[in-house]
Amino acid sequence: MSNSSSSAQQPPAPAPAPEQSLPSKVEGAIKDAPMTVLRKAEENAPEGMPHWAVAIICLAVVALLLGASYFLCFKVIFKKKKKGKKGEKKGLLGKGEVMDVGKQNFEPDEEEEVEEAHEEKEEGEKQFLGRLNFTIDYDFTSTELSVGIIKATDLVGMDMSGTSDPYVKVYLLPDKKKKQETKVHRKTLNPIFNETFKFKIPFAEIGGQTLVLSVYDFDRFSKHDMIGMLKINLNSIDLGNTYEANKELNPPDDDKEYLGDLCFSLRYVPKAGKLTVNVLEAKNLKKMDVGGLSDPFVKIELMQAGKRLKKKKTTIKKRTLNPYFNESFLFEVPFEQISKTELRITVYDYDKLGSNDAIGLIHVGYTASGAGLRHWTDMINAPRRPIAQWHTLQEIDEK
């Protein structure tokens, strides 16, 4: 009974103290450090040393420990802040650097763009336009120059479909009066011509002649675009033998002045012997007046054997380079005379005070060449039907 009563009278065991967190333990250790150091210093102090000296030493040690701990804490905190500021500064510099780099790279980019544009321009200037295979032969006995146009290969496509309607124009410089042309080959980049053209040239003059071969893309309703050209100085080749070459085409020359284009239709009725010319419109005519415009009109001359039989004129269109006429003219030409007939169509600039200035002309008929001959042939092959076509104005030979 006594044991049971004594056990009942024992006080209850104290509740376990709540476990302290790590920061609390560190803080408590720092607070208790001075007293702990002081007690240990008193226990280990040599005999005869006064207590006040021990206390000073302990305080110095504690101060040293506290200073070291605060220094370490300050260094860690400052380092974190410094990293944060450095990151912010880096971010600003990053933006600044991006902007600076952008500014610094802007000029090189511009230079690169200029260089690329220059390279593209050079590539455009050096663009491959195709090749032309031709022959040149001179007959010393008949003093006749024969130019053979064999074929063209890998021509540039000038039409929307990626093809072309090529033909070759052949003439000599500086004369340039007698121009001859091959037939048009439809929708091909590799036409085979096999056509020969002859020029009468005395041997004494042939050294000063330059042969020009121009490859064009035919277009019935607009200006014919030149694909490329070749110029061959006849004094640079051996005329004693037949000269054959397959040369790469050069870009077109811009030396020739562009005078404008004229569109008109031709209609011929063989039984009635009636030829109808309908002048439709002109575009991009050469500026003839001081104000940069012209007062154009068109004169049509019916020619036979070099003699003018009849002439007719359109009305004058004031102050325009793109006049619209749509005026028809009727000529009586018997069928037996049609092969001897040609039309000389000239665009003039009207001048009220002086003489009218000719802008350019077009020859149409069997004695013509190129587009003029082609248009006339198409008219004969399609009787009673109006055949319209654009023509580029040619220079008028000064006599």
Tab-separated table of C-alpha atoms in Angstrom:
chain	number	residue	atom	x	y	z
A	1	MET	CA	0.000	0.000	0.000
A	2	SER	CA	2.833	2.330	0.917
A	3	ASN	CA	4.502	1.727	-2.432
A	4	SER	CA	1.330	2.386	-4.306
A	5	SER	CA	0.659	5.542	-2.318
A	6	SER	CA	4.182	6.840	-2.774
A	7	SER	CA	3.953	6.240	-6.474
A	8	ALA	CA	0.673	8.095	-6.544
A	9	GLN	CA	2.225	11.065	-4.707
A	10	GLN	CA	5.115	11.474	-7.247
A	11	PRO	CA	4.789	14.665	-9.295
A	12	PRO	CA	3.942	14.264	-12.983
A	13	ALA	CA	6.818	14.255	-15.415
A	14	PRO	CA	7.391	17.648	-17.043
A	15	ALA	CA	6.136	17.988	-20.570
A	16	PRO	CA	8.931	17.869	-23.157
A	17	ALA	CA	10.025	21.302	-24.231
A	18	PRO	CA	9.046	22.140	-27.742
A	19	GLU	CA	11.847	21.620	-30.130
A	20	GLN	CA	13.442	24.911	-31.121
A	21	SER	CA	13.981	25.865	-34.706
A	22	LEU	CA	17.481	26.206	-36.106
A	23	PRO	CA	17.456	30.042	-36.140
A	24	SER	CA	16.300	30.088	-32.494
A	25	LYS	CA	19.099	27.704	-31.510
A	26	VAL	CA	21.664	29.880	-33.281
A	27	GLU	CA	20.302	33.021	-31.613
A	28	GLY	CA	20.343	31.356	-28.178
A	29	ALA	CA	23.870	30.127	-28.669
A	30	ILE	CA	25.022	33.631	-29.617
A	31	LYS	CA	23.306	35.140	-26.509
A	32	ASP	CA	24.735	32.469	-24.101
A	33	ALA	CA	28.209	32.606	-25.651
A	34	PRO	CA	29.559	35.397	-23.367
A	35	MET	CA	28.491	33.642	-20.129
A	36	THR	CA	29.806	30.313	-21.342
A	37	VAL	CA	33.141	31.805	-22.318
A	38	LEU	CA	33.338	33.690	-19.007
A	39	ARG	CA	32.660	30.547	-16.923
A	40	LYS	CA	35.245	28.533	-18.874
A	41	ALA	CA	37.761	31.373	-18.606
A	42	GLU	CA	37.288	31.556	-14.808
A	43	GLU	CA	37.678	27.793	-14.475
A	44	ASN	CA	40.849	27.730	-16.589
A	45	ALA	CA	42.294	31.064	-15.436
A	46	PRO	CA	45.724	30.790	-13.797
A	47	GLU	CA	45.919	31.354	-10.070
A	48	GLY	CA	46.500	34.909	-8.984
A	49	MET	CA	44.860	36.544	-12.062
A	50	PRO	CA	42.202	39.028	-10.999
A	51	HIS	CA	38.625	38.523	-12.053
A	52	TRP	CA	38.464	41.869	-13.828
A	53	ALA	CA	41.330	40.826	-16.140
A	54	VAL	CA	39.552	37.600	-16.954
A	55	ALA	CA	36.395	39.554	-17.664
A	56	ILE	CA	38.235	41.901	-20.061
A	57	ILE	CA	39.794	38.997	-21.913
A	58	CYS	CA	36.452	37.276	-22.161
A	59	LEU	CA	34.762	40.444	-23.423
A	60	ALA	CA	37.495	40.866	-26.039
A	61	VAL	CA	37.049	37.293	-27.210
A	62	VAL	CA	33.266	37.692	-27.302
A	63	ALA	CA	33.576	40.954	-29.170
A	64	LEU	CA	35.895	39.267	-31.666
A	65	LEU	CA	33.470	36.394	-32.156
A	66	LEU	CA	30.500	38.708	-32.551
A	67	GLY	CA	32.415	40.892	-34.979
A	68	ALA	CA	33.407	37.878	-37.037
A	69	SER	CA	29.825	36.558	-37.095
A	70	TYR	CA	28.356	39.936	-38.037
A	71	PHE	CA	31.032	40.332	-40.719
A	72	LEU	CA	30.160	36.960	-42.195
A	73	CYS	CA	26.422	37.720	-42.091
A	74	PHE	CA	26.940	41.162	-43.639
A	75	LYS	CA	29.116	39.686	-46.378
A	76	VAL	CA	26.521	37.038	-47.261
A	77	ILE	CA	23.641	39.563	-47.297
A	78	PHE	CA	25.640	42.132	-49.279
A	79	LYS	CA	26.675	39.483	-51.751
A	80	LYS	CA	23.042	38.567	-52.375
A	81	LYS	CA	22.072	42.206	-52.814
A	82	LYS	CA	25.036	42.740	-55.064
A	83	LYS	CA	24.002	39.788	-57.195
A	84	GLY	CA	20.505	41.193	-57.441
A	85	LYS	CA	21.784	44.624	-58.443
A	86	LYS	CA	24.244	43.059	-60.807
A	87	GLY	CA	21.411	41.094	-62.376
A	88	GLU	CA	19.349	44.277	-62.714
A	89	LYS	CA	22.332	46.100	-64.115
A	90	LYS	CA	22.991	43.229	-66.470
A	91	GLY	CA	19.397	43.357	-67.534
A	92	LEU	CA	19.695	47.052	-68.266
A	93	LEU	CA	22.974	46.528	-69.982
A	94	GLY	CA	21.401	43.642	-71.805
A	95	LYS	CA	18.758	45.977	-73.154
A	96	GLY	CA	21.345	48.627	-73.711
A	97	GLU	CA	23.628	46.135	-75.339
A	98	VAL	CA	20.830	44.875	-77.505
A	99	MET	CA	20.097	48.435	-78.476
A	100	ASP	CA	23.764	49.247	-78.888
A	101	VAL	CA	24.337	46.053	-80.793
A	102	GLY	CA	21.317	46.898	-82.840
A	103	LYS	CA	22.784	50.304	-83.496
A	104	GLN	CA	26.203	48.905	-84.102
A	105	ASN	CA	24.842	46.173	-86.306
A	106	PHE	CA	22.503	48.543	-88.128
A	107	GLU	CA	25.254	49.986	-90.219
A	108	PRO	CA	26.740	46.592	-91.107
A	109	ASP	CA	23.224	45.379	-91.908
A	110	GLU	CA	22.751	48.391	-94.138
A	111	GLU	CA	26.123	47.726	-95.699
A	112	GLU	CA	25.191	44.076	-96.145
A	113	GLU	CA	21.887	45.098	-97.726
A	114	VAL	CA	23.700	47.528	-99.997
A	115	GLU	CA	26.237	44.848	-100.860
A	116	GLU	CA	23.456	42.323	-101.489
A	117	ALA	CA	21.598	44.860	-103.631
A	118	HIS	CA	24.843	45.571	-105.478
A	119	GLU	CA	25.439	41.849	-105.937
A	120	GLU	CA	21.851	41.404	-107.144
A	121	LYS	CA	22.366	44.315	-109.496
A	122	GLU	CA	25.565	42.735	-110.771
A	123	GLU	CA	23.756	39.423	-111.078
A	124	GLY	CA	20.966	41.230	-112.927
A	125	GLU	CA	23.543	42.816	-115.198
A	126	LYS	CA	25.244	39.465	-115.700
A	127	GLN	CA	22.005	37.531	-116.063
A	128	PHE	CA	22.227	34.696	-118.545
A	129	LEU	CA	19.939	35.584	-121.455
A	130	GLY	CA	20.627	32.663	-123.772
A	131	ARG	CA	22.960	31.805	-126.636
A	132	LEU	CA	22.836	32.427	-130.385
A	133	ASN	CA	24.435	30.186	-132.980
A	134	PHE	CA	25.271	31.997	-136.230
A	135	THR	CA	27.643	32.041	-139.219
A	136	ILE	CA	29.314	34.827	-141.212
A	137	ASP	CA	30.644	34.344	-144.740
A	138	TYR	CA	31.935	36.882	-147.257
A	139	ASP	CA	32.074	36.304	-151.007
A	140	PHE	CA	34.941	38.372	-152.397
A	141	THR	CA	33.763	37.831	-155.965
A	142	SER	CA	30.200	39.102	-155.513
A	143	THR	CA	31.170	41.359	-152.537
A	144	GLU	CA	28.257	39.867	-150.656
A	145	LEU	CA	28.100	39.223	-146.912
A	146	SER	CA	26.004	36.224	-145.838
A	147	VAL	CA	24.785	35.974	-142.257
A	148	GLY	CA	23.289	32.656	-141.200
A	149	ILE	CA	21.084	32.481	-138.108
A	150	ILE	CA	21.107	28.827	-137.105
A	151	LYS	CA	19.447	28.596	-133.700
A	152	ALA	CA	19.114	30.067	-130.232
A	153	THR	CA	19.273	28.080	-126.996
A	154	ASP	CA	18.164	28.618	-123.392
A	155	LEU	CA	16.538	31.990	-124.029
A	156	VAL	CA	14.954	33.909	-121.176
A	157	GLY	CA	11.192	33.511	-120.896
A	158	MET	CA	9.579	36.915	-121.478
A	159	ASP	CA	5.895	35.913	-121.410
A	160	MET	CA	3.692	35.187	-118.402
A	161	SER	CA	3.743	31.510	-119.308
A	162	GLY	CA	7.542	31.415	-119.000
A	163	THR	CA	8.139	31.082	-122.735
A	164	SER	CA	8.876	33.530	-125.559
A	165	ASP	CA	8.020	34.119	-129.209
A	166	PRO	CA	11.561	34.814	-130.423
A	167	TYR	CA	12.865	36.175	-133.688
A	168	VAL	CA	16.208	37.697	-134.696
A	169	LYS	CA	16.769	41.099	-136.260
A	170	VAL	CA	19.910	41.410	-138.415
A	171	TYR	CA	21.485	44.685	-139.570
A	172	LEU	CA	24.781	46.480	-140.001
A	173	LEU	CA	26.215	49.575	-138.368
A	174	PRO	CA	26.719	52.410	-139.060
A	175	ASP	CA	24.299	52.154	-142.009
A	176	LYS	CA	21.409	50.519	-140.121
A	177	LYS	CA	19.026	51.157	-143.027
A	178	LYS	CA	18.542	47.618	-144.265
A	179	LYS	CA	17.184	45.549	-141.400
A	180	GLN	CA	16.210	41.940	-141.931
A	181	GLU	CA	14.414	39.551	-139.601
A	182	THR	CA	13.857	35.861	-139.144
A	183	LYS	CA	10.446	34.288	-138.798
A	184	VAL	CA	8.793	34.287	-135.389
A	185	HIS	CA	8.863	30.966	-133.535
A	186	ARG	CA	5.956	30.620	-131.144
A	187	LYS	CA	6.273	29.595	-127.505
A	188	THR	CA	9.811	28.280	-127.427
A	189	LEU	CA	13.096	29.080	-125.718
A	190	ASN	CA	15.148	27.012	-128.157
A	191	PRO	CA	14.123	28.115	-131.652
A	192	ILE	CA	15.775	26.668	-134.761
A	193	PHE	CA	15.862	29.298	-137.516
A	194	ASN	CA	18.222	28.109	-140.291
A	195	GLU	CA	17.791	31.359	-142.230
A	196	THR	CA	20.388	33.285	-144.235
A	197	PHE	CA	20.507	37.019	-144.933
A	198	LYS	CA	22.660	38.788	-147.500
A	199	PHE	CA	24.155	42.278	-147.564
A	200	LYS	CA	25.920	43.879	-150.515
A	201	ILE	CA	29.093	45.492	-149.157
A	202	PRO	CA	32.229	46.473	-151.102
A	203	PHE	CA	35.376	44.926	-149.693
A	204	ALA	CA	36.871	48.373	-149.073
A	205	GLU	CA	33.997	49.217	-146.698
A	206	ILE	CA	33.518	45.941	-144.871
A	207	GLY	CA	36.244	46.612	-142.301
A	208	GLY	CA	34.255	49.548	-140.892
A	209	GLN	CA	31.017	47.579	-140.522
A	210	THR	CA	29.588	46.096	-137.320
A	211	LEU	CA	27.106	43.242	-137.524
A	212	VAL	CA	24.250	43.472	-135.009
A	213	LEU	CA	22.154	40.441	-134.098
A	214	SER	CA	19.230	41.292	-131.809
A	215	VAL	CA	16.920	38.630	-130.394
A	216	TYR	CA	13.374	39.867	-129.700
A	217	ASP	CA	10.235	38.493	-128.115
A	218	PHE	CA	7.311	39.133	-130.447
A	219	ASP	CA	4.105	40.587	-129.004
A	220	ARG	CA	1.215	41.448	-131.291
A	221	PHE	CA	-0.428	43.947	-128.930
A	222	SER	CA	2.523	45.674	-127.291
A	223	LYS	CA	6.121	46.653	-127.817
A	224	HIS	CA	8.465	43.827	-128.751
A	225	ASP	CA	10.925	43.230	-125.929
A	226	MET	CA	14.569	42.671	-126.755
A	227	ILE	CA	15.924	39.563	-125.071
A	228	GLY	CA	19.583	40.188	-125.881
A	229	MET	CA	21.980	41.139	-128.629
A	230	LEU	CA	25.411	40.584	-130.144
A	231	LYS	CA	27.719	43.034	-131.904
A	232	ILE	CA	30.501	41.658	-134.101
A	233	ASN	CA	33.112	43.958	-135.608
A	234	LEU	CA	33.764	42.512	-139.058
A	235	ASN	CA	37.388	43.654	-138.958
A	236	SER	CA	37.961	41.353	-135.962
A	237	ILE	CA	37.197	38.079	-137.756
A	238	ASP	CA	38.817	36.203	-140.612
A	239	LEU	CA	36.551	36.695	-143.618
A	240	GLY	CA	38.649	34.308	-145.705
A	241	ASN	CA	36.835	31.390	-144.060
A	242	THR	CA	33.300	30.827	-142.871
A	243	TYR	CA	33.062	32.089	-139.300
A	244	GLU	CA	30.746	30.161	-136.958
A	245	ALA	CA	30.133	30.919	-133.314
A	246	ASN	CA	27.720	30.100	-130.497
A	247	LYS	CA	27.880	33.151	-128.251
A	248	GLU	CA	26.143	34.210	-125.075
A	249	LEU	CA	23.759	37.117	-125.569
A	250	ASN	CA	24.568	40.497	-124.053
A	251	PRO	CA	21.995	42.801	-122.402
A	252	PRO	CA	20.242	45.235	-124.752
A	253	ASP	CA	21.822	48.608	-125.460
A	254	ASP	CA	20.063	51.722	-124.243
A	255	ASP	CA	21.701	53.943	-126.841
A	256	LYS	CA	18.748	53.905	-129.216
A	257	GLU	CA	16.149	56.545	-128.469
A	258	TYR	CA	12.659	55.235	-127.824
A	259	LEU	CA	10.077	57.211	-129.844
A	260	GLY	CA	6.815	55.513	-128.847
A	261	ASP	CA	4.348	52.906	-130.131
A	262	LEU	CA	1.392	53.064	-132.509
A	263	CYS	CA	-1.482	50.601	-132.766
A	264	PHE	CA	-3.547	50.291	-135.935
A	265	SER	CA	-5.518	47.632	-137.789
A	266	LEU	CA	-5.450	46.612	-141.444
A	267	ARG	CA	-8.342	45.099	-143.365
A	268	TYR	CA	-8.339	44.141	-147.032
A	269	VAL	CA	-11.233	42.903	-149.165
A	270	PRO	CA	-9.733	41.339	-152.329
A	271	LYS	CA	-12.909	41.287	-154.453
A	272	ALA	CA	-13.795	44.900	-153.736
A	273	GLY	CA	-10.161	45.999	-153.805
A	274	LYS	CA	-10.575	48.038	-150.627
A	275	LEU	CA	-7.900	48.570	-147.970
A	276	THR	CA	-9.051	49.952	-144.612
A	277	VAL	CA	-6.588	51.405	-142.111
A	278	ASN	CA	-7.948	52.084	-138.623
A	279	VAL	CA	-5.585	54.169	-136.488
A	280	LEU	CA	-6.459	53.185	-132.930
A	281	GLU	CA	-4.052	54.777	-130.456
A	282	ALA	CA	-0.451	55.670	-129.629
A	283	LYS	CA	1.419	55.500	-126.339
A	284	ASN	CA	4.600	56.826	-124.760
A	285	LEU	CA	5.324	59.220	-127.593
A	286	LYS	CA	8.478	61.287	-127.488
A	287	LYS	CA	8.108	64.687	-125.831
A	288	MET	CA	8.396	67.360	-128.506
A	289	ASP	CA	7.097	70.548	-126.856
A	290	VAL	CA	8.775	72.705	-124.235
A	291	GLY	CA	6.119	71.752	-121.707
A	292	GLY	CA	7.029	68.065	-121.999
A	293	LEU	CA	4.027	67.083	-124.143
A	294	SER	CA	3.131	66.836	-127.843
A	295	ASP	CA	0.222	67.588	-130.172
A	296	PRO	CA	0.278	64.369	-132.188
A	297	PHE	CA	-1.475	63.385	-135.373
A	298	VAL	CA	-0.907	60.520	-137.842
A	299	LYS	CA	-0.347	60.791	-141.594
A	300	ILE	CA	-0.938	57.738	-143.790
A	301	GLU	CA	0.612	57.605	-147.257
A	302	LEU	CA	-0.279	54.967	-149.858
A	303	MET	CA	2.896	54.200	-151.822
A	304	GLN	CA	3.603	52.217	-154.977
A	305	ALA	CA	7.076	51.835	-156.483
A	306	GLY	CA	8.344	54.604	-154.216
A	307	LYS	CA	5.687	57.080	-155.373
A	308	ARG	CA	2.952	58.494	-153.162
A	309	LEU	CA	-0.523	57.919	-154.563
A	310	LYS	CA	-2.704	59.167	-151.731
A	311	LYS	CA	-2.353	60.598	-148.231
A	312	LYS	CA	-4.733	60.993	-145.312
A	313	LYS	CA	-4.440	62.430	-141.798
A	314	THR	CA	-6.041	61.927	-138.422
A	315	THR	CA	-7.249	64.774	-136.238
A	316	ILE	CA	-4.770	66.514	-133.922
A	317	LYS	CA	-4.804	65.485	-130.259
A	318	LYS	CA	-3.707	68.359	-128.063
A	319	ARG	CA	-1.141	68.103	-125.253
A	320	THR	CA	-0.836	64.351	-124.869
A	321	LEU	CA	1.731	61.590	-125.277
A	322	ASN	CA	-0.908	58.844	-125.290
A	323	PRO	CA	-3.500	59.909	-127.876
A	324	TYR	CA	-6.585	57.877	-128.696
A	325	PHE	CA	-7.757	58.239	-132.330
A	326	ASN	CA	-9.961	55.332	-133.487
A	327	GLU	CA	-10.212	56.837	-136.979
A	328	SER	CA	-10.649	54.776	-140.172
A	329	PHE	CA	-9.379	55.508	-143.673
A	330	LEU	CA	-10.327	53.725	-146.881
A	331	PHE	CA	-8.006	53.218	-149.868
A	332	GLU	CA	-8.866	51.575	-153.174
A	333	VAL	CA	-6.196	49.032	-154.082
A	334	PRO	CA	-7.007	46.432	-156.773
A	335	PHE	CA	-5.904	42.926	-155.926
A	336	GLU	CA	-3.361	42.829	-158.807
A	337	GLN	CA	-1.629	45.890	-157.267
A	338	ILE	CA	-1.597	44.843	-153.633
A	339	SER	CA	1.809	43.182	-153.954
A	340	LYS	CA	3.301	46.480	-155.140
A	341	THR	CA	1.650	48.558	-152.429
A	342	GLU	CA	2.997	49.725	-149.097
A	343	LEU	CA	1.916	52.129	-146.404
A	344	ARG	CA	4.095	54.827	-144.892
A	345	ILE	CA	2.586	55.781	-141.525
A	346	THR	CA	4.179	58.759	-139.754
A	347	VAL	CA	3.376	60.294	-136.369
A	348	TYR	CA	3.876	64.075	-136.259
A	349	ASP	CA	3.860	66.734	-133.599
A	350	TYR	CA	1.684	69.626	-134.767
A	351	ASP	CA	3.249	73.076	-134.611
A	352	LYS	CA	0.983	76.047	-135.210
A	353	LEU	CA	3.754	78.535	-135.927
A	354	GLY	CA	6.372	76.391	-137.649
A	355	SER	CA	6.681	73.148	-139.544
A	356	ASN	CA	5.373	69.941	-138.033
A	357	ASP	CA	8.041	67.751	-136.473
A	358	ALA	CA	8.052	64.043	-137.291
A	359	ILE	CA	8.263	61.831	-134.208
A	360	GLY	CA	8.688	58.493	-135.993
A	361	LEU	CA	7.383	56.317	-138.792
A	362	ILE	CA	6.344	52.784	-139.704
A	363	HIS	CA	6.601	50.950	-143.051
A	364	VAL	CA	3.986	48.290	-143.823
A	365	GLY	CA	3.862	46.206	-146.985
A	366	TYR	CA	5.637	43.527	-149.011
A	367	THR	CA	8.679	45.781	-149.402
A	368	ALA	CA	8.853	46.307	-145.644
A	369	SER	CA	10.646	44.060	-143.179
A	370	GLY	CA	10.095	42.748	-139.702
A	371	ALA	CA	6.862	43.706	-137.987
A	372	GLY	CA	5.690	45.734	-140.994
A	373	LEU	CA	5.991	42.788	-143.364
A	374	ARG	CA	4.491	40.429	-140.807
A	375	HIS	CA	1.434	42.621	-140.244
A	376	TRP	CA	0.869	42.978	-143.993
A	377	THR	CA	1.169	39.219	-144.536
A	378	ASP	CA	-1.284	38.494	-141.714
A	379	MET	CA	-3.775	40.877	-143.349
A	380	ILE	CA	-3.481	39.162	-146.747
A	381	ASN	CA	-3.858	35.724	-145.162
A	382	ALA	CA	-7.034	36.765	-143.320
A	383	PRO	CA	-9.165	38.626	-145.926
A	384	ARG	CA	-12.092	40.771	-144.744
A	385	ARG	CA	-10.872	40.583	-141.161
A	386	PRO	CA	-9.298	43.571	-139.357
A	387	ILE	CA	-5.841	42.641	-137.998
A	388	ALA	CA	-4.616	44.925	-135.225
A	389	GLN	CA	-1.013	45.171	-134.074
A	390	TRP	CA	1.299	47.474	-132.143
A	391	HIS	CA	4.368	48.884	-133.909
A	392	THR	CA	7.365	50.682	-132.471
A	393	LEU	CA	8.112	53.963	-134.209
A	394	GLN	CA	11.370	54.060	-136.135
A	395	GLU	CA	13.706	56.945	-136.726
A	396	ILE	CA	13.276	58.926	-139.937
A	397	ASP	CA	16.407	58.970	-142.095
A	398	GLU	CA	17.636	62.489	-142.676
A	399	LYS	CA	18.147	63.205	-146.390
